[in-house]
Tab-separated table of C-alpha atoms in Angstrom:
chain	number	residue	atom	x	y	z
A	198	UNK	CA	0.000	0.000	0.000
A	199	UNK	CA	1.083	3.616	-0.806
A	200	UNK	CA	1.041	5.649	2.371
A	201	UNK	CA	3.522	8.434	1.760
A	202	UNK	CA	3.208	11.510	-0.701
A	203	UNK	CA	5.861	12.264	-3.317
A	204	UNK	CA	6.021	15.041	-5.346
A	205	UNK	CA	4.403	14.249	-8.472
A	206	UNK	CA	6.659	13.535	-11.886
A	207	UNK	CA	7.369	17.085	-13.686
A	208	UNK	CA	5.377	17.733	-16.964
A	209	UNK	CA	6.839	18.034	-19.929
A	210	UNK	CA	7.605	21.117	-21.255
A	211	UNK	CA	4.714	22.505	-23.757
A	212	UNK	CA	5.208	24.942	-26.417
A	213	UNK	CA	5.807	28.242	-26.011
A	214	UNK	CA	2.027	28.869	-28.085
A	215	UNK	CA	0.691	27.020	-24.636
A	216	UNK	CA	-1.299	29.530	-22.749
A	217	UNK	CA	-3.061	27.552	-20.287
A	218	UNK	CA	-0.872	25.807	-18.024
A	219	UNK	CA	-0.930	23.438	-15.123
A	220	UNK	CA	1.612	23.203	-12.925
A	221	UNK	CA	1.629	19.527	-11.531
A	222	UNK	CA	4.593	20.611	-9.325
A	223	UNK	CA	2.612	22.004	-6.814
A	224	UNK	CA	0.458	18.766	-6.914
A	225	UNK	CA	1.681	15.763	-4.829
A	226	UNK	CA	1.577	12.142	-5.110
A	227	UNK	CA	-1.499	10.533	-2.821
A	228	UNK	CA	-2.969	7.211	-2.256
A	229	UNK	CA	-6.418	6.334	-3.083
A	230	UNK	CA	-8.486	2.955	-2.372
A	231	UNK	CA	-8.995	0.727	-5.446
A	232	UNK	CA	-12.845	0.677	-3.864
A	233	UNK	CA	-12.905	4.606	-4.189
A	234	UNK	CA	-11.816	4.732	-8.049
A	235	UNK	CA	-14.567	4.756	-10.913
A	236	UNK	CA	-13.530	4.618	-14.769
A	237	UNK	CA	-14.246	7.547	-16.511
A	238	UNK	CA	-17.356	6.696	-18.866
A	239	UNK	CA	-16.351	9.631	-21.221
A	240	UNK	CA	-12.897	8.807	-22.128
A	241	UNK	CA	-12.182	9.662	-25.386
A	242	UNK	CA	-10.797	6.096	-26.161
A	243	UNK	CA	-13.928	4.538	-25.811
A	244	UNK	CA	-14.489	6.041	-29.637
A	245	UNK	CA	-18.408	6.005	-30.935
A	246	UNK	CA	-19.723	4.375	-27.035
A	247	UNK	CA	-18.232	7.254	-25.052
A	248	UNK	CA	-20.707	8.668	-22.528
A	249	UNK	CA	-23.145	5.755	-23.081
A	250	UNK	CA	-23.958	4.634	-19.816
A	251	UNK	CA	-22.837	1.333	-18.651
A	252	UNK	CA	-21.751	-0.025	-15.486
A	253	UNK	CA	-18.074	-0.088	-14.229
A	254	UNK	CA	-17.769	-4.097	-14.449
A	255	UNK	CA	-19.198	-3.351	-18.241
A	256	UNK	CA	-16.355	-0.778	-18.823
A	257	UNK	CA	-13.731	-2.870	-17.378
A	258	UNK	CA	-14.636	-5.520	-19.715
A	259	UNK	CA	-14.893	-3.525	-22.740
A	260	UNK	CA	-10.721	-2.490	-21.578
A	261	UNK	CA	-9.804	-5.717	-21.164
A	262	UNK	CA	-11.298	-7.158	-24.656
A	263	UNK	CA	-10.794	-3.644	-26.945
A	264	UNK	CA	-7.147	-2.698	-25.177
A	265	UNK	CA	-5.915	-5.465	-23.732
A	266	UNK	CA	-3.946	-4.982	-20.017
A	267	UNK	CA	-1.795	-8.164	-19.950
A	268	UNK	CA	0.855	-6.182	-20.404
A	269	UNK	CA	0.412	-3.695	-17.707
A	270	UNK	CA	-0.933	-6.576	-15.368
A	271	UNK	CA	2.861	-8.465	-16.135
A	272	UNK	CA	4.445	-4.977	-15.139
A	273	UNK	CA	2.112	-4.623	-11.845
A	274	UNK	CA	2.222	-7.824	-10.677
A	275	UNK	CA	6.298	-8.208	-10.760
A	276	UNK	CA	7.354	-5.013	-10.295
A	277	UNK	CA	4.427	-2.890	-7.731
A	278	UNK	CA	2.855	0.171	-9.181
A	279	UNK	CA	5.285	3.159	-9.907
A	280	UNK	CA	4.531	5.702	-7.921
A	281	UNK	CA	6.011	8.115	-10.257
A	282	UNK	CA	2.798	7.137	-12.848
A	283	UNK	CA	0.087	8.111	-10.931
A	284	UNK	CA	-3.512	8.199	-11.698
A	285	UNK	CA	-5.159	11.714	-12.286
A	286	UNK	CA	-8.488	11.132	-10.796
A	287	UNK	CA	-11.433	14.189	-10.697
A	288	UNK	CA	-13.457	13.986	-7.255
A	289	UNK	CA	-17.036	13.547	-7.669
A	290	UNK	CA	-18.186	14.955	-4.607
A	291	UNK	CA	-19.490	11.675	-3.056
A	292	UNK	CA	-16.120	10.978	-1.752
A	293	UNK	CA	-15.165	8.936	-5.061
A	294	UNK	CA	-13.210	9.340	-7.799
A	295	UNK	CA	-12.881	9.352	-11.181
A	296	UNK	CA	-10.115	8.357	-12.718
A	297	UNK	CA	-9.679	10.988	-15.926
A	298	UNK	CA	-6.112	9.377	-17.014
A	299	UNK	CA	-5.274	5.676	-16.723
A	300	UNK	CA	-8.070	3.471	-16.854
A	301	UNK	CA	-6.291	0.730	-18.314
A	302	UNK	CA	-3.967	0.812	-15.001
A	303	UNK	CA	-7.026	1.304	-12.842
A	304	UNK	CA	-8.395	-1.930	-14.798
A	305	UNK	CA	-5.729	-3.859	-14.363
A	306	UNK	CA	-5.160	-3.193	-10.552
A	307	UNK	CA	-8.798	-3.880	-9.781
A	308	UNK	CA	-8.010	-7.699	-11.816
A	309	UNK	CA	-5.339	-7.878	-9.812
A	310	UNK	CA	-7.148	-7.325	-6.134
A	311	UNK	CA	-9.906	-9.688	-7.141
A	312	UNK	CA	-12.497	-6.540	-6.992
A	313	UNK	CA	-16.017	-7.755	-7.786
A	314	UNK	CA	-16.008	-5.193	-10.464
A	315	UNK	CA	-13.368	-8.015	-12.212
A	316	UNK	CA	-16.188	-10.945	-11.957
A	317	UNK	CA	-15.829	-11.299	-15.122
A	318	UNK	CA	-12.238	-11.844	-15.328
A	319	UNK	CA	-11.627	-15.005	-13.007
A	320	UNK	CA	-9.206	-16.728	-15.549
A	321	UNK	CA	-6.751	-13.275	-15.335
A	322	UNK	CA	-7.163	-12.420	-11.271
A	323	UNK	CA	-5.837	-16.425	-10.535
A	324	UNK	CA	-3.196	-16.096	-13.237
A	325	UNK	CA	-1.558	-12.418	-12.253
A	326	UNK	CA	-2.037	-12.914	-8.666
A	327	UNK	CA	-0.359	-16.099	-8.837
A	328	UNK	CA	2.338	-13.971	-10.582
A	329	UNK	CA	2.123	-11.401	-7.981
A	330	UNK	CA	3.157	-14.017	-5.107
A	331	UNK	CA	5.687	-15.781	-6.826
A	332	UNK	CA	7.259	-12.165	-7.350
A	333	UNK	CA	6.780	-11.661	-3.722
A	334	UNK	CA	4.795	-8.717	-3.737
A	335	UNK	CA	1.803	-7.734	-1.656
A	336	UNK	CA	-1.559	-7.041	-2.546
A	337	UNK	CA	-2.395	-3.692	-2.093
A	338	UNK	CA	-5.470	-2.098	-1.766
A	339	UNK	CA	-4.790	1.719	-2.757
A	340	UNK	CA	-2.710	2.845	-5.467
A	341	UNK	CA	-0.835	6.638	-6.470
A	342	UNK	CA	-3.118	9.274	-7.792
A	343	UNK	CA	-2.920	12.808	-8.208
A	344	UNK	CA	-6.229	14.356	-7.006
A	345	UNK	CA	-8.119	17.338	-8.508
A	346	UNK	CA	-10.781	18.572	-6.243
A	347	UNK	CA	-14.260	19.911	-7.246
A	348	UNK	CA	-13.289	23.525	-6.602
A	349	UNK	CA	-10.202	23.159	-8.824
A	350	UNK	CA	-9.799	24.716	-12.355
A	351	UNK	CA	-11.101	21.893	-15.281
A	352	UNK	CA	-9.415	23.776	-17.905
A	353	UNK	CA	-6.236	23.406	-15.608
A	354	UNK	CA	-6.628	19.687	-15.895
A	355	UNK	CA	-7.831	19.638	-19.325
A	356	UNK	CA	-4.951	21.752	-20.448
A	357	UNK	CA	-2.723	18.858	-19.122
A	358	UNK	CA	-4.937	15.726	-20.813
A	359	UNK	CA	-4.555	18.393	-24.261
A	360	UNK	CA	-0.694	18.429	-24.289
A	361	UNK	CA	-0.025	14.775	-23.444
A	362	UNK	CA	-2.915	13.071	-25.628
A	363	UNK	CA	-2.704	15.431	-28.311
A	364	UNK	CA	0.540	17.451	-28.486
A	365	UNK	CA	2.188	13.974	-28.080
A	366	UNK	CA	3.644	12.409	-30.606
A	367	UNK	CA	1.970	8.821	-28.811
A	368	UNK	CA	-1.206	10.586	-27.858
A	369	UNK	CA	-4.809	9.093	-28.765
A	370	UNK	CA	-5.448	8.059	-32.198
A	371	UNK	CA	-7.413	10.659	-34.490
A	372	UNK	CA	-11.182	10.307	-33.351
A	373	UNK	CA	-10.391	9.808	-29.592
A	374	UNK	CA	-8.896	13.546	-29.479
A	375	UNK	CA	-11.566	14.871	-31.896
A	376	UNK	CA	-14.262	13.492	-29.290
A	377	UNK	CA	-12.240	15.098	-26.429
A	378	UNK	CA	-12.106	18.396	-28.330
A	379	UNK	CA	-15.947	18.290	-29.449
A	380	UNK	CA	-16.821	17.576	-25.515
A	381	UNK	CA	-14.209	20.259	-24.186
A	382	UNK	CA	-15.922	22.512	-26.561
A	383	UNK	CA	-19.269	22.006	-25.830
A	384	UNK	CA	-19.250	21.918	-22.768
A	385	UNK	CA	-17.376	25.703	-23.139
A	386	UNK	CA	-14.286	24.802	-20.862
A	387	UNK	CA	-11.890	25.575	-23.457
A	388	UNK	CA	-12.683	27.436	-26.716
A	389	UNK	CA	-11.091	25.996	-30.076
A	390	UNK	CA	-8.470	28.655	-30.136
A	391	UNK	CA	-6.900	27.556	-26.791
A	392	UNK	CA	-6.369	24.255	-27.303
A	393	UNK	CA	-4.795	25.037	-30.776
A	394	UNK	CA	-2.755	27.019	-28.733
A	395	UNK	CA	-1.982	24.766	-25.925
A	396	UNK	CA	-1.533	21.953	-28.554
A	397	UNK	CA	0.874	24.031	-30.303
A	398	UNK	CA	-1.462	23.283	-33.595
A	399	UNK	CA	-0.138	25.420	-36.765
A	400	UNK	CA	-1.476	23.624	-39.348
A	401	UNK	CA	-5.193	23.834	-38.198
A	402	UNK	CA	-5.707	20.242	-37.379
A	403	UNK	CA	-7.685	21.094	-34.282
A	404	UNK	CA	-10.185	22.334	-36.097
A	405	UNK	CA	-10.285	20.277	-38.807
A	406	UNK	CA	-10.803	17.357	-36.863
A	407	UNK	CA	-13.387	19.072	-34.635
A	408	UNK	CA	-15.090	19.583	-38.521
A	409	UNK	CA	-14.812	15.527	-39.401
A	410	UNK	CA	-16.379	14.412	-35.944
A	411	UNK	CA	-19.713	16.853	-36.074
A	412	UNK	CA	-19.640	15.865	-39.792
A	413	UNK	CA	-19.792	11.984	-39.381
A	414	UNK	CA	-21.873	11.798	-36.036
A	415	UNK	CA	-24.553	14.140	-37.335
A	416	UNK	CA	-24.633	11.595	-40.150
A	417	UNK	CA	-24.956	8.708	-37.641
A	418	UNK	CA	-27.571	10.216	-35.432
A	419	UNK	CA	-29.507	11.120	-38.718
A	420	UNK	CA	-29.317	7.653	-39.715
A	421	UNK	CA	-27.577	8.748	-42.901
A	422	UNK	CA	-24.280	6.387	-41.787
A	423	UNK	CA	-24.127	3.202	-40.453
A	424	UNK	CA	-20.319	2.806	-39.597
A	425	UNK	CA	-21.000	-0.770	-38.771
A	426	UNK	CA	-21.836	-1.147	-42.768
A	427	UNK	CA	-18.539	0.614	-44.053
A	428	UNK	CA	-16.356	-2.032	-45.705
A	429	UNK	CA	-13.524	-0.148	-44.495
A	430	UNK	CA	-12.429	-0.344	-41.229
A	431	UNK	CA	-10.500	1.732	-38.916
A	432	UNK	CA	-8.448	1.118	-35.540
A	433	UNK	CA	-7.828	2.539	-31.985
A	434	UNK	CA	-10.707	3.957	-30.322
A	435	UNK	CA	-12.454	3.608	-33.738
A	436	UNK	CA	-12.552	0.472	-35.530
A	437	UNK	CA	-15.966	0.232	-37.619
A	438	UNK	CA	-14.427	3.252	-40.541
A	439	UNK	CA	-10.801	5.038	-40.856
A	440	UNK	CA	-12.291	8.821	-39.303
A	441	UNK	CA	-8.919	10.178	-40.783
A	442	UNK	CA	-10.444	9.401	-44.253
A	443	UNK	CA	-13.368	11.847	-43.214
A	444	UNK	CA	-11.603	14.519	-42.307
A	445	UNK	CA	-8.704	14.140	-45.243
A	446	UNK	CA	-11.791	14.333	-47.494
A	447	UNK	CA	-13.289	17.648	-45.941
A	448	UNK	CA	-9.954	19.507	-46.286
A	449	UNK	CA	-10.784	19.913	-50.093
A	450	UNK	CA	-12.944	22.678	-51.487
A	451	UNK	CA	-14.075	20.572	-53.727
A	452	UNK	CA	-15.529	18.051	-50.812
A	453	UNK	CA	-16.629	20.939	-49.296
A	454	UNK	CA	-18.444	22.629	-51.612
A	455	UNK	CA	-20.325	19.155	-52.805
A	456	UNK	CA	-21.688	18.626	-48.800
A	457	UNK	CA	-22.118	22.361	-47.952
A	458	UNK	CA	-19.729	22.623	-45.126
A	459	UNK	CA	-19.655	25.866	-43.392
A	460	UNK	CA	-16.386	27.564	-42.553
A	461	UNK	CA	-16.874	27.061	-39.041
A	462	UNK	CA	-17.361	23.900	-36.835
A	463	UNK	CA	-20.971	23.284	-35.702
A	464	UNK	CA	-22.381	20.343	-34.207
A	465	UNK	CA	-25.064	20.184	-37.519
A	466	UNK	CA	-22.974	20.739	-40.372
A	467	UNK	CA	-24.943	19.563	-43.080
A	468	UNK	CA	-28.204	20.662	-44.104
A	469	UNK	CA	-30.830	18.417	-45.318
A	470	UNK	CA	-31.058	19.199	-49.146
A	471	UNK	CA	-27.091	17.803	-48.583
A	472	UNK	CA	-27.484	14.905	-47.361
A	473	UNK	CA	-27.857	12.746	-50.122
A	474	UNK	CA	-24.304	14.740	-51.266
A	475	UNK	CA	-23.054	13.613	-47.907
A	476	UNK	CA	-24.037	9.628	-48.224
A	477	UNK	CA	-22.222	9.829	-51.755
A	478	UNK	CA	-18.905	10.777	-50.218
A	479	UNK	CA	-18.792	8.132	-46.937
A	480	UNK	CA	-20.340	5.639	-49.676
A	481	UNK	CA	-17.463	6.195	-51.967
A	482	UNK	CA	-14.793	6.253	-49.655
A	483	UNK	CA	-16.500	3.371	-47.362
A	484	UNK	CA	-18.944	1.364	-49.170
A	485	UNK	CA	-22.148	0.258	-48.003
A	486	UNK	CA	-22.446	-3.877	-46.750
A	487	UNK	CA	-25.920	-2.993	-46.115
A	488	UNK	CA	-26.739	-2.866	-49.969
A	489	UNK	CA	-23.887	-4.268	-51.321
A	490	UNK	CA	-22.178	-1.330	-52.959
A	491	UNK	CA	-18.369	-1.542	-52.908
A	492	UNK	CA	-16.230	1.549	-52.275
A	493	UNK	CA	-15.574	3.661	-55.383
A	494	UNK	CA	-11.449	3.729	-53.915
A	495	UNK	CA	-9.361	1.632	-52.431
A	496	UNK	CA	-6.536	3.705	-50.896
A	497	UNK	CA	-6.602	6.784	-49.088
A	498	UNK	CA	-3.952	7.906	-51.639
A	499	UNK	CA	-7.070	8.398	-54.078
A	500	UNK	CA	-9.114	10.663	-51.904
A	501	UNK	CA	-7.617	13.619	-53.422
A	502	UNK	CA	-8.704	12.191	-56.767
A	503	UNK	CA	-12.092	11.686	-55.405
A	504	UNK	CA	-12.468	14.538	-54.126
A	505	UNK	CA	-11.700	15.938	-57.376
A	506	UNK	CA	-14.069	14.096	-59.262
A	507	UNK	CA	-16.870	15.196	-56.715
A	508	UNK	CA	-16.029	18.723	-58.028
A	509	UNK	CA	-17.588	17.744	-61.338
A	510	UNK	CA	-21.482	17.256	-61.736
A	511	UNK	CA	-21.473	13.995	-64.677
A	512	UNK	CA	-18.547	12.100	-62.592
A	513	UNK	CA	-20.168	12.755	-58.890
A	514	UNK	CA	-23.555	11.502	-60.986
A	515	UNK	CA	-21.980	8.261	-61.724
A	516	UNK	CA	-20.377	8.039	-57.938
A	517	UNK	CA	-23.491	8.293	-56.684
A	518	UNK	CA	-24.901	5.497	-58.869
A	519	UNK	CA	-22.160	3.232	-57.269
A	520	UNK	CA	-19.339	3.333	-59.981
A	521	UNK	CA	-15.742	2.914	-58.348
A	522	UNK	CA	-13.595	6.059	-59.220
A	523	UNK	CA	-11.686	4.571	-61.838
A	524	UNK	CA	-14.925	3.844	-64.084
A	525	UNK	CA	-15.714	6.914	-63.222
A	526	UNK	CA	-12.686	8.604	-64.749
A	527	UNK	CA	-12.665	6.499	-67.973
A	528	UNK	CA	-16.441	6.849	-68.325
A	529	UNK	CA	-15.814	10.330	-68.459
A	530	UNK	CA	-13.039	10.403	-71.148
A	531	UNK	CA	-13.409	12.473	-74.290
A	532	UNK	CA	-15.017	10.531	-77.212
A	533	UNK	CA	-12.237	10.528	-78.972
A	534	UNK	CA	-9.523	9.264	-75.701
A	535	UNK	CA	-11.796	6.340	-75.113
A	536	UNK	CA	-12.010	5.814	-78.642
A	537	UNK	CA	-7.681	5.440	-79.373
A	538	UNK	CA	-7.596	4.328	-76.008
A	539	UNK	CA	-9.912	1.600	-77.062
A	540	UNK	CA	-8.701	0.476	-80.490
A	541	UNK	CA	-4.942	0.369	-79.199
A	542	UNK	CA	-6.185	-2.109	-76.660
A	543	UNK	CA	-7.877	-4.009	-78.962
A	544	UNK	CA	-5.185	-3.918	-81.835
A	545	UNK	CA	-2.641	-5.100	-79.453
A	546	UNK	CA	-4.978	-8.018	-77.647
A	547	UNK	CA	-5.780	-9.406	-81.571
A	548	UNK	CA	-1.811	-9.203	-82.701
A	549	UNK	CA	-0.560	-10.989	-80.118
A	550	UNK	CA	-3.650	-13.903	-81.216
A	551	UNK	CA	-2.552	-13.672	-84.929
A	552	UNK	CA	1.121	-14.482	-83.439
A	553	UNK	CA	0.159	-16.881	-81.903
A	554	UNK	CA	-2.058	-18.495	-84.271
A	555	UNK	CA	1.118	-18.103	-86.845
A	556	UNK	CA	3.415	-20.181	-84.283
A	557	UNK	CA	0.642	-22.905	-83.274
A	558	UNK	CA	-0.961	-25.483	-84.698
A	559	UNK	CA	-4.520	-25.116	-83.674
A	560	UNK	CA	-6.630	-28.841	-83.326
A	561	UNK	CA	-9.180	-28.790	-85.542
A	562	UNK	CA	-11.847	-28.682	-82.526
A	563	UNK	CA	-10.092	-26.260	-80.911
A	564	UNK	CA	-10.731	-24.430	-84.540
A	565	UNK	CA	-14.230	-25.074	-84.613
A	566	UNK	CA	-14.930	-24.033	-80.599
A	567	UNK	CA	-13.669	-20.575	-81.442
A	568	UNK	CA	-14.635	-19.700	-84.808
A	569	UNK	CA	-17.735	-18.034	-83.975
A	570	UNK	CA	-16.570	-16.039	-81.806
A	571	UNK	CA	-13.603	-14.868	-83.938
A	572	UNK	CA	-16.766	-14.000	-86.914
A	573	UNK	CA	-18.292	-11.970	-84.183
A	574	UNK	CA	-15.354	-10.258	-83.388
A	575	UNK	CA	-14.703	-8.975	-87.309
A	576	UNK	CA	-18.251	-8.570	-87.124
A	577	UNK	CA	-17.808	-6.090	-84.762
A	578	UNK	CA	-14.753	-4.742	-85.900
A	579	UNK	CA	-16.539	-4.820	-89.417
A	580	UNK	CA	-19.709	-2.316	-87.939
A	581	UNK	CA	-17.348	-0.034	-85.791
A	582	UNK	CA	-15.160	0.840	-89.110
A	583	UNK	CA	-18.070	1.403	-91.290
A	584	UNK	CA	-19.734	3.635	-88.779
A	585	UNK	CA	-15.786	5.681	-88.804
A	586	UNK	CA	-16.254	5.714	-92.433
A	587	UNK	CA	-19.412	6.555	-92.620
A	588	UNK	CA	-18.893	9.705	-89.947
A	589	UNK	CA	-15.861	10.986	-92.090
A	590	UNK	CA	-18.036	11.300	-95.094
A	591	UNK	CA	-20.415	12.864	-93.465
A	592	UNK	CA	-18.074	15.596	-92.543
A	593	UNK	CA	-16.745	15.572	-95.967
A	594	UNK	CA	-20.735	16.305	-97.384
């Protein structure tokens, strides 16, 4: 059991664009019982299910399956808990806590004391406490945290969660911080400006993934989207669609113009005459199961080709019909491209035949099998000249 304070581990360093700061120093180091420690429903990593409610032995579950803790229960169970990796937990006012950073160490130690939140996890609590004994440590029933009362700043403790999840170069994946920037805010703790500047963002990314997560959960809660039917998945906190596609796609005016984004975030981006627009765009990038449409690309490399062909009326006509991209493009060849391009193909396809035919005896079945087809061809070949002919005269009258 921890029963000592110690000044908490110094923060990095932010940026000097970082205008909201939290100084950890003056914070210390304090133990907390397992029993007192909640997960924190809303975590960001929890992806599309964050802030449904659900009960802790649920959430502990849904850690142990989605993240995995093995390795963190290894670490524990040989080894103690480093007191210089405390929890950050929030008070709720009831005299418990919840834990804002390190749930997956929260998980783990509750597996590891046999809590009845860990019912569920018999199989792990025999193996890792077996562990634990044979590495000769004690069970403990309290574990390092740094505390932030109910009277305390939350932008102080957001501005930390902001640098180290988001700032960092191994912070949460793409829709995990986008859901922690929508909530921040909403809920008006921090305006978008100050966590671009706390997150040392230059390139805009703060907003533009604020812009992708009111885009595609507006679409979900309007039934528009049904990420469990995209044939593309993602990862992380996000596995059902790749949410870096979405907001790739809305960084060009093109995209933009085609779903009627305004220049500013909102939580209801698109309007309803755009919604059909909107379905085209997650349909070509994701496909739909559902109806058995494939995705018109398969590569984020082509989004910038998509979202060039959704600039043009005839081509995002024939994406929303279900053509993949690269019909799209030849479908929408000149006459005349599609026409050589054609021809050439079919030139080269029938000379290699004739050389082949000149080099091979062909069986006299083998002969008979593929005549008619060969007629058909020059039958074809036959019409498609005479109707060239025919169009030159024409021009000639």
């Amino acid at each position: 059991m921890v029963s000592k304070k110690v000044p908490a581990k110094k923060a990095l360093p932010a940026k000097k664009a970082v205008t909201v700061d939290l100084d950890l120093e003056s914070k210390s180091v304090e133990p907390i019982k397992l029993s007192l420690l909640d997960f924190d429903f809303e975590n960001p990593r929890f992806g599309m299910t964050a802030g449904r409610t659900r009960t802790q032995t649920e959430i502990l579950d849904y850690i142990v399956n989605d993240f995995g803790i093995e390795d963190v229960l290894s670490s524990i169970s040989v080894n103690g808990f480093f007191v210089a990796e405390p929890l950050i937990a929030r008070a709720q006012g009831n005299g418990r806590w919840t834990v804002v950073e390190g749930n997956r160490r929260l998980a783990a130690c509750l597996v590891l004391a046999g809590d009845k939140r860990a019912k569920n996890q018999e199989r792990k609590i025999a193996q890792y406490q077996g562990l634990q004994t044979k590495s000769k440590r004690k069970p403990f029933e309290a574990v390092p945290a740094i505390k932030f009362e109910q009277h305390e700043q939350e932008r102080d403790l957001l501005s930390y969660l902001g640098v180290r999840h988001i700032a960092a170069s191994q912070g949460w994946d793409s829709f995990a911080k986008a859901a922690w920037i929508a909530r921040v805010v909403e809920r008006n703790d921090l305006t978008l400006q100050e966590i671009a500047l706390m997150t040392g963002d230059q390139h805009r990314t703060i907003k533009r993934l604020l812009e992708g997560y009111y885009f595609i959960t507006q679409l979900i809660k309007d039934g528009v989207f049904d990420p469990e039917s995209s044939s593309r998945k993602g990862r992380g906190s996000n596995i059902d669609f790749p949410f870096s596609w979405v907001y790739t796609a809305l960084g060009y005016p093109t995209v933009r113009e085609y779903v009627g984004m305004p220049e500013e975030p909102t939580p209801k981006p698109v309007a309803a005459n755009k919604r059909t627009e909107a379905s085209t765009l997650l349909v070509s990038m994701f496909g739909d199961s559902s109806k058995g449409r494939p995705a018109a690309i398969d590569d984020s490399r082509e989004i910038g080709e998509l979202a060039s062909a959704l600039g043009d009326e005839d081509k995002a006509d024939l994406l929303r019909q279900g053509h993949r991209l690269e019909e799209v493009l030849y479908m929408t060849l000149p006459p005349a491209t599609r026409l050589n391009d054609g021809l050439s193909e079919c030139r080269d396809i029938l000379q290699t035949i004739a050389s082949m035919l000149a080099e091979t005896m062909v069986a006299d079945e083998v002969a008979e099998k593929y005549a008619p087809l060969a007629k058909r061809v020059r039958n074809l070949a036959g019409s498609i000249h005479r109707k060239l002919v025919s169009a030159d005269d024409d021009e000639e009258i």
